[in-house]
Structures are given as C-alpha cells and as structure tokens.
PDB file of C-alpha atoms in Angstrom:
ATOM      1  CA  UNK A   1     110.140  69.600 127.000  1.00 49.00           C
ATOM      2  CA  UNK A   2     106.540  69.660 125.482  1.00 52.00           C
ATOM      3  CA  UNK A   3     105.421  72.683 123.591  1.00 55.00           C
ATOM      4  CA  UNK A   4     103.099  75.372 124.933  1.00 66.00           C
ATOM      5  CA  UNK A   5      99.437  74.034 124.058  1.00 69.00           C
ATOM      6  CA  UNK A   6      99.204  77.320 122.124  1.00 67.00           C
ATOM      7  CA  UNK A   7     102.142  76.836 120.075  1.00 70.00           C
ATOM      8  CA  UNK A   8     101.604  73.477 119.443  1.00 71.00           C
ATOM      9  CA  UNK A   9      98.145  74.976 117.504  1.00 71.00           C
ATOM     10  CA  UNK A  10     100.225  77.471 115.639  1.00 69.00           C
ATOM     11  CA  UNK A  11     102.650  74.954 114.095  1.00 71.00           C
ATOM     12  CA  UNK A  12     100.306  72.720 112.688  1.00 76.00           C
ATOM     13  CA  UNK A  13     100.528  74.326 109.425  1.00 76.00           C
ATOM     14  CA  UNK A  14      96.944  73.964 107.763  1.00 81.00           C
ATOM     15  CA  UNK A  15      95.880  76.104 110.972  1.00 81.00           C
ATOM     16  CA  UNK A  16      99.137  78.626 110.214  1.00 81.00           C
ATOM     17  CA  UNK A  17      96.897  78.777 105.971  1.00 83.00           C
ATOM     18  CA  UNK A  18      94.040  79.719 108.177  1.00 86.00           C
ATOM     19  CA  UNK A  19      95.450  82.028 110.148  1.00 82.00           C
ATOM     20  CA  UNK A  20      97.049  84.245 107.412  1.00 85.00           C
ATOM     21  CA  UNK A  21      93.862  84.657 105.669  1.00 86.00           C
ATOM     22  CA  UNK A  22      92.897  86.921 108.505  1.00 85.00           C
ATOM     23  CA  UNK A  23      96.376  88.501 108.824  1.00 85.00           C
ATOM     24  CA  UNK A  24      99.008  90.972 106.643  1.00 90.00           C
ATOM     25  CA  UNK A  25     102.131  89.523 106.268  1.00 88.00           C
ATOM     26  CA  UNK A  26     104.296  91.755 108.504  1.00 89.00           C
ATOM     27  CA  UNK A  27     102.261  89.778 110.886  1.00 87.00           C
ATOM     28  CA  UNK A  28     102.981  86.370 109.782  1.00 85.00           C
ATOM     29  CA  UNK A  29     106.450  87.334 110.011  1.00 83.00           C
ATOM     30  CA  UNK A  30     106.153  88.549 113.114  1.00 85.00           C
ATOM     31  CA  UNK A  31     104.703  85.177 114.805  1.00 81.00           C
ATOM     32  CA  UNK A  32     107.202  83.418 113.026  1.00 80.00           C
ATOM     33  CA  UNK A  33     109.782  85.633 115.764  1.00 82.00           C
ATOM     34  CA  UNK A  34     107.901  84.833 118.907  1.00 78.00           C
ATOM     35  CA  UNK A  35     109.547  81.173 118.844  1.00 78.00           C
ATOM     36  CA  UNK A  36     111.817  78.584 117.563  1.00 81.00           C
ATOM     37  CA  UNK A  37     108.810  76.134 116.986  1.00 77.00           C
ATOM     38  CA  UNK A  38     106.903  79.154 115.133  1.00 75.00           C
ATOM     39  CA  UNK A  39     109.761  80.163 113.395  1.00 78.00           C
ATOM     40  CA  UNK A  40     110.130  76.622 111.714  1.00 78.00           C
ATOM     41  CA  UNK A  41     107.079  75.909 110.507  1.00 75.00           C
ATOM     42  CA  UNK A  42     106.768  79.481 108.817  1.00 77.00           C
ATOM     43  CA  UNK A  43     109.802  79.464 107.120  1.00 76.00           C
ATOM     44  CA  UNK A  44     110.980  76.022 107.132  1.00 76.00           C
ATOM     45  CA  UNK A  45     110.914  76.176 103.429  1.00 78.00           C
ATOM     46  CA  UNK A  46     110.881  79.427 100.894  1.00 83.00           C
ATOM     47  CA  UNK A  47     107.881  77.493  99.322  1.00 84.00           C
ATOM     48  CA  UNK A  48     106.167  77.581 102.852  1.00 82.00           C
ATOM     49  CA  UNK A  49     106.712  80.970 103.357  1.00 83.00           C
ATOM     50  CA  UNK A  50     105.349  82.406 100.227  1.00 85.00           C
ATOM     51  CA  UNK A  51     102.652  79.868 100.176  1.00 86.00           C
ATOM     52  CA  UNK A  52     101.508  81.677 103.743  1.00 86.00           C
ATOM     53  CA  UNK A  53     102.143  85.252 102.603  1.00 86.00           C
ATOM     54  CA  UNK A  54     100.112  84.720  99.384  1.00 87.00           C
ATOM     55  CA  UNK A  55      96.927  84.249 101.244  1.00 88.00           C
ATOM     56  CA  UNK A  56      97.555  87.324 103.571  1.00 90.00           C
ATOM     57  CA  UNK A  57      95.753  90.546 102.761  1.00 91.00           C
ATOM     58  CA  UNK A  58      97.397  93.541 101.586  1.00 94.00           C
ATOM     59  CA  UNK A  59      98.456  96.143 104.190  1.00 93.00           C
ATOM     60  CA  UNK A  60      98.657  99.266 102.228  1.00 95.00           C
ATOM     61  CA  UNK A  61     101.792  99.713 102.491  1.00 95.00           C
ATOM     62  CA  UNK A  62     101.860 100.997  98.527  1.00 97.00           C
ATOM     63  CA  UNK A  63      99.271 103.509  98.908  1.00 97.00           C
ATOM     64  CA  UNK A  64     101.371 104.929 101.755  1.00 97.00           C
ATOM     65  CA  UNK A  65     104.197 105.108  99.761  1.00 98.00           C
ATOM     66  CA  UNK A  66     102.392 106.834  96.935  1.00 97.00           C
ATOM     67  CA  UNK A  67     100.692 109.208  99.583  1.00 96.00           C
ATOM     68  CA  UNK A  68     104.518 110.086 100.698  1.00 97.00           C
ATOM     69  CA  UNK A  69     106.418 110.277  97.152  1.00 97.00           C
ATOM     70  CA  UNK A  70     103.244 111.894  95.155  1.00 97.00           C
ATOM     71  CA  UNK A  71     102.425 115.613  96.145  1.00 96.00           C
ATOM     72  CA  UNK A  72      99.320 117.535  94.961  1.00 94.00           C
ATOM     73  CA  UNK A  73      99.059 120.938  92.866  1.00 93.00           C
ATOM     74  CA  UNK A  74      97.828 124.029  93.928  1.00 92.00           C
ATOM     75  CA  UNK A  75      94.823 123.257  91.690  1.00 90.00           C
ATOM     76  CA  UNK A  76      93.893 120.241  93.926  1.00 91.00           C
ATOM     77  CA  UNK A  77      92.937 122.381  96.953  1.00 89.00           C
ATOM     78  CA  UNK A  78      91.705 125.661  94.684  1.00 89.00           C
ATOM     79  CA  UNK A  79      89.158 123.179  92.942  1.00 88.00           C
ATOM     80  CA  UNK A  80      86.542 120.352  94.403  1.00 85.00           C
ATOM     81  CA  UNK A  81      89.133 117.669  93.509  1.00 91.00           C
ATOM     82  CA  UNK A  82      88.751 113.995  94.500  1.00 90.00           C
ATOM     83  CA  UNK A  83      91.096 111.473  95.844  1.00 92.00           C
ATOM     84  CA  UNK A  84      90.093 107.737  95.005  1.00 88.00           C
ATOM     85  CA  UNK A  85      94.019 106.553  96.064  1.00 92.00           C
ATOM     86  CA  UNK A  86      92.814 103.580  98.803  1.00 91.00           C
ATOM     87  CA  UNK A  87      94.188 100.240  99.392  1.00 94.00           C
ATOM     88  CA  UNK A  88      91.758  97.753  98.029  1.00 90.00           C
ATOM     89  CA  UNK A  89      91.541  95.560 101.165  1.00 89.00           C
ATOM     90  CA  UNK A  90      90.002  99.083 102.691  1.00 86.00           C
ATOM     91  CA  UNK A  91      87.506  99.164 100.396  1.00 81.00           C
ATOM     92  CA  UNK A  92      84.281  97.959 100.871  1.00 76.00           C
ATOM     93  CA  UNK A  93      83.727  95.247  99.209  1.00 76.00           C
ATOM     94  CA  UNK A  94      87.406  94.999  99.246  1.00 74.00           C
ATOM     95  CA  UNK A  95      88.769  94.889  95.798  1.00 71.00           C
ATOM     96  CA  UNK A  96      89.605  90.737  95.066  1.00 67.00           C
ATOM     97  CA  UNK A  97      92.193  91.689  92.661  1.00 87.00           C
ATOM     98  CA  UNK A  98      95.355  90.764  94.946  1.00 92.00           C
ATOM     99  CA  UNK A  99      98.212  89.151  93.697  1.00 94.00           C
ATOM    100  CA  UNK A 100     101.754  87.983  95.772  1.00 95.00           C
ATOM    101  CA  UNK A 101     104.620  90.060  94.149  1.00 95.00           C
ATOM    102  CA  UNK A 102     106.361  88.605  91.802  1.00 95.00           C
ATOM    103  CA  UNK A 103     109.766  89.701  94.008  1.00 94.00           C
ATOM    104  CA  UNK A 104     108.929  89.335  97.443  1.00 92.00           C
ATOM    105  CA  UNK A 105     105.503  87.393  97.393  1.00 92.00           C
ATOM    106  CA  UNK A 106     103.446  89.546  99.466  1.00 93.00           C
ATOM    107  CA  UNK A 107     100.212  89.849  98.611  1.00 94.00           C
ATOM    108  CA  UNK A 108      99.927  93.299  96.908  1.00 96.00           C
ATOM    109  CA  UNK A 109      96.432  94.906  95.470  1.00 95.00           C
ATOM    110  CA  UNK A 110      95.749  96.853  92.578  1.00 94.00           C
ATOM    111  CA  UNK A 111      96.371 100.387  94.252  1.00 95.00           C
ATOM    112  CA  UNK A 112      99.641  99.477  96.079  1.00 96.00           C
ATOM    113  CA  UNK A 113     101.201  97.591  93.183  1.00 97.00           C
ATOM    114  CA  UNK A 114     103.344  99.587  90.605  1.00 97.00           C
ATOM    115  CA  UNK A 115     101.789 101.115  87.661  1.00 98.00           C
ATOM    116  CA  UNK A 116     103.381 103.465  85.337  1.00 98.00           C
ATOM    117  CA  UNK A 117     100.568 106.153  85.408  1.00 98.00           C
ATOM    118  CA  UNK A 118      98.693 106.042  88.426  1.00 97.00           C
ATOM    119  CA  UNK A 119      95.172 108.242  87.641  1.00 95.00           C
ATOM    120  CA  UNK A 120      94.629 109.174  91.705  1.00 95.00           C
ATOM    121  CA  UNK A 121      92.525 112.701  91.405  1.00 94.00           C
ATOM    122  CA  UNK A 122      89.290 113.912  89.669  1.00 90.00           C
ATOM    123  CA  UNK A 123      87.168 116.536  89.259  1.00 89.00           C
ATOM    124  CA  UNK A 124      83.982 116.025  88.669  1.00 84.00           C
ATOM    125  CA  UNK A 125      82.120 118.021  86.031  1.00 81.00           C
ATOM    126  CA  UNK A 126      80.199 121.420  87.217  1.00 80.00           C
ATOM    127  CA  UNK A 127      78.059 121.120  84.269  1.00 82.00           C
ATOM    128  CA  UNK A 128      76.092 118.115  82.335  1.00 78.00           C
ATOM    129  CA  UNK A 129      77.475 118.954  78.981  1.00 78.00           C
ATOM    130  CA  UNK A 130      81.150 119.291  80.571  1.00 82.00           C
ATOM    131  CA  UNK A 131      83.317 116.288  81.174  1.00 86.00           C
ATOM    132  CA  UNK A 132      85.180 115.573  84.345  1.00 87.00           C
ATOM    133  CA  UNK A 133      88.807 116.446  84.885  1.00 90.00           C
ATOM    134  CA  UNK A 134      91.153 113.483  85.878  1.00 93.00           C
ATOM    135  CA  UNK A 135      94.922 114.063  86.733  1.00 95.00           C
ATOM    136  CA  UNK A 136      97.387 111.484  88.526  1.00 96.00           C
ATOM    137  CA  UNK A 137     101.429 110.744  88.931  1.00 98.00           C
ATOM    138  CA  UNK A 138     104.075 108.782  86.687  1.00 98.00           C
ATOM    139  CA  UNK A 139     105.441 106.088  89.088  1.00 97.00           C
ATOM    140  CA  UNK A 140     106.748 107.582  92.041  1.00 97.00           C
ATOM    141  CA  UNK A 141     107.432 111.209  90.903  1.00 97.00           C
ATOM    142  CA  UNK A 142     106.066 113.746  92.883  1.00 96.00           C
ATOM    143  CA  UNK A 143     104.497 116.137  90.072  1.00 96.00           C
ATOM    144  CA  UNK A 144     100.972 115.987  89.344  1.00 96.00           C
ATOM    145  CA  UNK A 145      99.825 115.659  85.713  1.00 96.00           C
ATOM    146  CA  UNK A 146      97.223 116.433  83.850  1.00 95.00           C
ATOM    147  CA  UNK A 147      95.419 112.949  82.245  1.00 95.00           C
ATOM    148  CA  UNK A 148      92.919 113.211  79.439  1.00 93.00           C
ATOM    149  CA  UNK A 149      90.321 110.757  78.801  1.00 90.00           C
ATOM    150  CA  UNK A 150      89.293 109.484  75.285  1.00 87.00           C
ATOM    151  CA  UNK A 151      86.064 111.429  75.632  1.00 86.00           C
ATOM    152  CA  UNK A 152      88.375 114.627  75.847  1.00 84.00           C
ATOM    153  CA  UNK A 153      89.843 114.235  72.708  1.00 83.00           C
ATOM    154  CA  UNK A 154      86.553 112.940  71.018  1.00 80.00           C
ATOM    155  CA  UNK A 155      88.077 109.149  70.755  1.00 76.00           C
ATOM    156  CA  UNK A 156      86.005 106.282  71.543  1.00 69.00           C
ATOM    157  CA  UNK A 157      85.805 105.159  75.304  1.00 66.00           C
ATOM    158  CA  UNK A 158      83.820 106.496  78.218  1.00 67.00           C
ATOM    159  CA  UNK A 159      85.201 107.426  81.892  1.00 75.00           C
ATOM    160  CA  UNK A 160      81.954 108.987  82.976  1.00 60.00           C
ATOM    161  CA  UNK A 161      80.597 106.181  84.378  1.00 54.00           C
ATOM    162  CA  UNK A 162      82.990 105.127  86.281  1.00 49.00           C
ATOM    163  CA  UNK A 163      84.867 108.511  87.469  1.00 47.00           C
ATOM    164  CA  UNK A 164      85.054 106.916  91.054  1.00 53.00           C
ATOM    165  CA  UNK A 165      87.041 104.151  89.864  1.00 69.00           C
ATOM    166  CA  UNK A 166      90.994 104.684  88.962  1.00 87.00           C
ATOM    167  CA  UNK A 167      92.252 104.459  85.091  1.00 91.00           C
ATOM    168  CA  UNK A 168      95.408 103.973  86.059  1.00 95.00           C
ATOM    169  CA  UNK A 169      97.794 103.488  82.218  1.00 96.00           C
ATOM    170  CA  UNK A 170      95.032 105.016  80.376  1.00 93.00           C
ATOM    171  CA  UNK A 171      94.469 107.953  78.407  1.00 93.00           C
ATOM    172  CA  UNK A 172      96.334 110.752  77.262  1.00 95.00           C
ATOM    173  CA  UNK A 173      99.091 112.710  79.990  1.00 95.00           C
ATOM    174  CA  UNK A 174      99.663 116.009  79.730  1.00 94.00           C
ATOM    175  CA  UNK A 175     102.194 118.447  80.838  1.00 91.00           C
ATOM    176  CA  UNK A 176     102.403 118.906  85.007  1.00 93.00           C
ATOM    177  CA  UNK A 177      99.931 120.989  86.452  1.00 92.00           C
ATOM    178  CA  UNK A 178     102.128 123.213  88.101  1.00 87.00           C
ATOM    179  CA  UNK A 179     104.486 123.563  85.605  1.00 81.00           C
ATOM    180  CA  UNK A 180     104.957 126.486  83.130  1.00 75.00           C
ATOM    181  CA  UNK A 181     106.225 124.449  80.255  1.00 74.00           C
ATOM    182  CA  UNK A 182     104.234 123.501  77.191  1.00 77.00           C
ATOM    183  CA  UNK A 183     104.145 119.911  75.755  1.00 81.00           C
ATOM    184  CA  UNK A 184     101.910 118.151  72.957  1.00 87.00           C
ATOM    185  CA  UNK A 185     100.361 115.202  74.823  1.00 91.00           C
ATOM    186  CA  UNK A 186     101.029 111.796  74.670  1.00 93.00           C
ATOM    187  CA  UNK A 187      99.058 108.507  74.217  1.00 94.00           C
ATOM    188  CA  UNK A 188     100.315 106.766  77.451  1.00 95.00           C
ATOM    189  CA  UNK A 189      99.902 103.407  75.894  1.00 95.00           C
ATOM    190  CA  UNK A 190     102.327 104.683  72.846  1.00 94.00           C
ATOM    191  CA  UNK A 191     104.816 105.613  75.960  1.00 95.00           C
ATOM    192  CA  UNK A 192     104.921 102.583  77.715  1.00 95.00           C
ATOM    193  CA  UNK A 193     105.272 100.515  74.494  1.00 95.00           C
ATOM    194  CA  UNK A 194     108.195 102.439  72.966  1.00 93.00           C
ATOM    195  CA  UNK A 195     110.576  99.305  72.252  1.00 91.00           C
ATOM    196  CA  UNK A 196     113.637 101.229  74.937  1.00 88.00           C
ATOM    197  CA  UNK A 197     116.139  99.437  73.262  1.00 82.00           C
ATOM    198  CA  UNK A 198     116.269 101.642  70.219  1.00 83.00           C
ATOM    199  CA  UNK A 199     117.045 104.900  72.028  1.00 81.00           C
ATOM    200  CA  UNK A 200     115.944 107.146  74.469  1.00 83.00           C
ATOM    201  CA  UNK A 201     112.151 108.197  75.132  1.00 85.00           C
ATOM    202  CA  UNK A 202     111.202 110.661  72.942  1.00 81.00           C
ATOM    203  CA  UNK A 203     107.639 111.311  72.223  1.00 74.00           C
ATOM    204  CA  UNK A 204     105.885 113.179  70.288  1.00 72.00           C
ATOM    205  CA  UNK A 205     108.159 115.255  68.397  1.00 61.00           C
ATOM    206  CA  UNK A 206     107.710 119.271  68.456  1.00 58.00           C
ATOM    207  CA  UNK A 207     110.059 121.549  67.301  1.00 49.00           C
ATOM    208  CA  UNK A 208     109.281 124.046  70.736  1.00 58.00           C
ATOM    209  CA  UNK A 209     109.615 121.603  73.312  1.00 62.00           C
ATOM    210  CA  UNK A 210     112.553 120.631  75.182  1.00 68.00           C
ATOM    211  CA  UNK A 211     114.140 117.390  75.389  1.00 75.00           C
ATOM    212  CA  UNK A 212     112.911 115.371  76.959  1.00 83.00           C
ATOM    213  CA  UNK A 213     109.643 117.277  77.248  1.00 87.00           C
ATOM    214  CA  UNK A 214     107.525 118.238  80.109  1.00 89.00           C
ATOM    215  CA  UNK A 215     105.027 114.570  79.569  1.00 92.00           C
ATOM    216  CA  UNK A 216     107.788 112.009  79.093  1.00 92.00           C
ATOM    217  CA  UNK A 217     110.319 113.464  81.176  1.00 93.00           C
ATOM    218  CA  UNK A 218     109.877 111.417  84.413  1.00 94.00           C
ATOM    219  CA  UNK A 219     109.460 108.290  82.192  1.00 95.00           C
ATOM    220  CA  UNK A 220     112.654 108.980  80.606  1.00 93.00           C
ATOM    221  CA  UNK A 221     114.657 109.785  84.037  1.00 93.00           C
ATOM    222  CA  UNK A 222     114.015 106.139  85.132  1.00 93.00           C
ATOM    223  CA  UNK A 223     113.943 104.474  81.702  1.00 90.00           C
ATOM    224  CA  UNK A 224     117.870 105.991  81.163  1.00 88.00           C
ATOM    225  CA  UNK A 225     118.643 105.325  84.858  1.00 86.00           C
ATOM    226  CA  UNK A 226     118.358 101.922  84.535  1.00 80.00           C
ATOM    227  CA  UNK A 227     119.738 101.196  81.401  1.00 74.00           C
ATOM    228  CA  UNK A 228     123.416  99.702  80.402  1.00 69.00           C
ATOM    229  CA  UNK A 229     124.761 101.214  77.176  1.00 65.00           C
ATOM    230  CA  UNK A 230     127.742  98.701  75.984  1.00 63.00           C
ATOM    231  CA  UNK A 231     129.538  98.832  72.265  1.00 67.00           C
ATOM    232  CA  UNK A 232     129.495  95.806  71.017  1.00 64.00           C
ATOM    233  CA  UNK A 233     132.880  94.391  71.792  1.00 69.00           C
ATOM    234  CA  UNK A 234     131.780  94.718  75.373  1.00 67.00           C
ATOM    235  CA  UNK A 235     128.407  93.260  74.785  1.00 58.00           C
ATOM    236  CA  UNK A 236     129.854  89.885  72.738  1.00 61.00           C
ATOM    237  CA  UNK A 237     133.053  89.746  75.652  1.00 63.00           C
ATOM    238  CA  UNK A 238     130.099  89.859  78.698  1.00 61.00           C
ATOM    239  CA  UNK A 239     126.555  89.625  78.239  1.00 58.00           C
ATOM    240  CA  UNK A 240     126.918  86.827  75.200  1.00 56.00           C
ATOM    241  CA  UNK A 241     129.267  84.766  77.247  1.00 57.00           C
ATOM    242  CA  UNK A 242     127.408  84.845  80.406  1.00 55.00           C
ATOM    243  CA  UNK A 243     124.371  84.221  78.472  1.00 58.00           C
ATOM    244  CA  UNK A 244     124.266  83.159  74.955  1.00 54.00           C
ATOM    245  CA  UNK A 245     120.883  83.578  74.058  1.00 53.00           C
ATOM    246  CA  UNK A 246     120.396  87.243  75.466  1.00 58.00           C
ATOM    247  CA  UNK A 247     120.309  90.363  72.582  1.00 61.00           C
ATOM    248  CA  UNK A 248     119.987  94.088  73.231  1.00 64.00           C
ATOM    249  CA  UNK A 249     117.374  94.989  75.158  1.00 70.00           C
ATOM    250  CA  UNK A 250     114.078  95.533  73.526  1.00 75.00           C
ATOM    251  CA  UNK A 251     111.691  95.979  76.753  1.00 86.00           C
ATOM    252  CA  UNK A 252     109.196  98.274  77.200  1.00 93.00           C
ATOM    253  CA  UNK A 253     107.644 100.128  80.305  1.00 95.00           C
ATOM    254  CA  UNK A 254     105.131  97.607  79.905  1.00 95.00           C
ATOM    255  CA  UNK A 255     106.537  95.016  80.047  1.00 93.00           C
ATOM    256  CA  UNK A 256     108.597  95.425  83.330  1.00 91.00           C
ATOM    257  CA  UNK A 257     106.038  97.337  85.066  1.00 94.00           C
ATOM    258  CA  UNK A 258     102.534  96.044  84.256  1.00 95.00           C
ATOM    259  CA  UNK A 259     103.177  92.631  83.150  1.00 94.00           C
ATOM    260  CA  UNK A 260     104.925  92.033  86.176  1.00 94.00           C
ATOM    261  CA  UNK A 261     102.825  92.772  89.298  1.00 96.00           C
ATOM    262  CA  UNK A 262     105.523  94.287  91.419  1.00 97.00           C
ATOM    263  CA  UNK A 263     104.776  95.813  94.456  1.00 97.00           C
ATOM    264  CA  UNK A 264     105.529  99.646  95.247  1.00 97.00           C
ATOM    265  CA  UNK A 265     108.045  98.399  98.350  1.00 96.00           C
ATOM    266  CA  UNK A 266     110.228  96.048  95.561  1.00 96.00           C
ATOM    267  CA  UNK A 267     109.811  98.892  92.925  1.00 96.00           C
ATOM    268  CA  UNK A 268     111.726 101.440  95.453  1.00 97.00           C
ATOM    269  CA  UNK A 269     114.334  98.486  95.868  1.00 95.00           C
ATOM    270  CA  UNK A 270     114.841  98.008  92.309  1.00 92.00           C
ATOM    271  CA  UNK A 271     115.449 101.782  92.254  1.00 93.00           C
ATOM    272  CA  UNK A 272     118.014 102.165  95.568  1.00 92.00           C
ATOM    273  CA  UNK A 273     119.992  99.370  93.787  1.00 88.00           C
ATOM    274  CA  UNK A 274     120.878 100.990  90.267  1.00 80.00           C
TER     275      UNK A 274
END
C-alpha cells in the first residue's frame, strides 16, 4: 500500500532539514510518532536524528527551568529591578548563538544552556555618578546573590553599556541578598578555575566566616556532590585498570560547565543521577 501523498513529502529527508529549521525539537520528535514511515526517516540513524535536532530552534525550555529553580529577594520587588532572563530565540533579533548539547543534541541558546553564574537581575543606577546594581543565581540554586562588576571595585572593564545584556561568569559574587551572613567576595573566574582535585572549594580565606562561606557555598554543595574520594589502593585496583591513562581528577567548574555547552534539561539529569 502506497504512502499518504503527505507522508511521502515528510520522508524525503532534505524536506524533513527544512522543516526543522522552522520547528523545536519536541516537535520533530513528535512527527517522528505520527507514523511508521515518519518514524524511520527521523530516527533511522542517531546521526539523522541529531543532524535534524541541530537545526531546530531552541524552545526555552532552560529559561523555564531557571524561572522555576531560581527565586527572587525581597529587594527585587522593594527596588526598580530588571529581569533580562529570555530565551534567545524570543528575542528580537533572536540571539544566533545556539548550539546542539553536547548530551542530548538539542539545540540549546545562550540563556537556557548551563552556566555557573547566571547574572539575570539589574538595577539600574538612580544617579549619573552611581553605577548600576547587578545580582543573579549559581547554577540552579534558588538564592539570589549579589554580583559586582569590575567598575565596582575600580578594576578595568565596563558593564554600563551594556546593562541590558547578561554577564553571566563575570565579576565578583557576593554573599546572598537575603542572607544575614557576611562573606569577603570572590573573583568568580578564581572559583570556577580552582583545580577541584586538590580539595574542597574554599575561597577566600577569612578567619570570621564559616566554612564553606556564604559566596562559595552552593558551588561547593555540587562540586563535593559529585565527586569520588578513593585511597589509592582503590584508585590503582579500579580506575587504573579500567582505564590506564586516567589520574585524579584535576577539573574545574569550567571546564565541565562552560566548556561544555550543556543544556539546563541534561544538567538536572547529571544531577538526579549522582
């Protein structure tokens, strides 16, 4: 029995690359389920499939995530605070820096993709010889931080103009904004380069400040969450025989959250799977 003169369209695969530049992948999925025919030529092959869902458009599906997991102070509503967290296929232009994940291959933007410090809120400046306030989220945790630019702390660097766009991994993070406790700040590229293979997260060190402190402490919940501590009997017996060439970690934050773009849906995997 012929195919439907429909489906027959839809399987022809350089239409299906067409296609998917006009839909989100959730929808190329979804036509792949409507038949057998469909359902073959989408995911006949895994390089088929990614090729498709690499030219799909992101569906936002990060910022909704971060709008869930990230909750705003008290000082957000009792001050003219700005949101700039949007999904850069909403924006207009839409933001062209969309890459597939590197887990699931979904085309993922730069506001739905994992970053370690997301900079989401701002305050502009009531004054012209003030500077604007910025303040944003570690990952996925839900308390708000305080972020300093360079400008702040008289270091070279402007935010000014550009205080509509995100600095997400920038700057200097400060204690949470609705927390009590005090904590020097930190240069957040310092955190997210500390080698985490030669200890825990420490920062800066201060004799009145708890361990971990009040800045580094949601880095250091998921950096020691994910690690494997082994003596080294244990480490020669199973992770040199299973793999010669591996030695002790020496990763940073960077380098498994920035120089991978991973979206926020994989990163909550990863985490569900420790």
């Amino acid at each position: 029995k012929s195919l439907p003169h429909l489906l027959q369209i839809l399987t022809q695969y350089g239409i299906l690359e067409c296609l998917a530049t006009h839909l989100f992948a959730k929808d190329i999925l979804s036509l792949a389920r409507t038949a057998k025919a469909a359902h073959q030529a989408i995911l006949c092959s895994r390089e088929s499939r990614l090729n498709l869902l690499k030219k799909t458009s992101c569906d936002g599906i990060g910022v909704r995530i971060r709008q869930v997991s990230h909750r705003k102070s008290k000082f957000f509503y009792a001050f003219d605070c700005r949101d700039n967290t949007r999904c850069g296929a909403a924006q207009e232009p839409p933001n062209s820096e969309m890459y597939p994940c590197v887990s699931c291959g979904v085309t993922t933007c730069q506001e739905c993709r994992t970053h370690c410090v997301y900079q989401s809120h701002y305050q502009l400046a009531d004054e012209e010889d003030e500077l604007p306030c910025f303040s944003g989220f570690v990952l996925l945790d839900e308390h708000e931080m305080a972020i300093l630019s360079p400008e702040h702390l008289r270091e070279s660097g402007s935010w000014t103009t550009t205080v509509s766009l995100p600095h997400h991994d920038q700057g200097f993070l400060d204690s949470p904004l609705d927390s009590g406790a005090f904590s020097s700040i930190e240069l957040i590229d310092e955190i997210i380069d500390t080698n985490l293979g030669d200890g825990e997260l420490k920062g800066t060190n201060w004799s009145g400040s708890p361990h971990p402190s009040a800045v580094v402490q949601a880095f250091w919940k998921v950096s020691e969450r994910r690690k494997r501590n082994l003596c080294k009997g244990c480490f020669e017996d199973t992770m040199l025989a299973a793999c010669p060439s591996q030695g002790p970690c020496c990763c940073t934050l960077r380098s498994h959250f920035l120089d991978r773009w991973l979206c926020l849906r994989c990163y909550q995997r990863e985490e569900k799977s420790i």
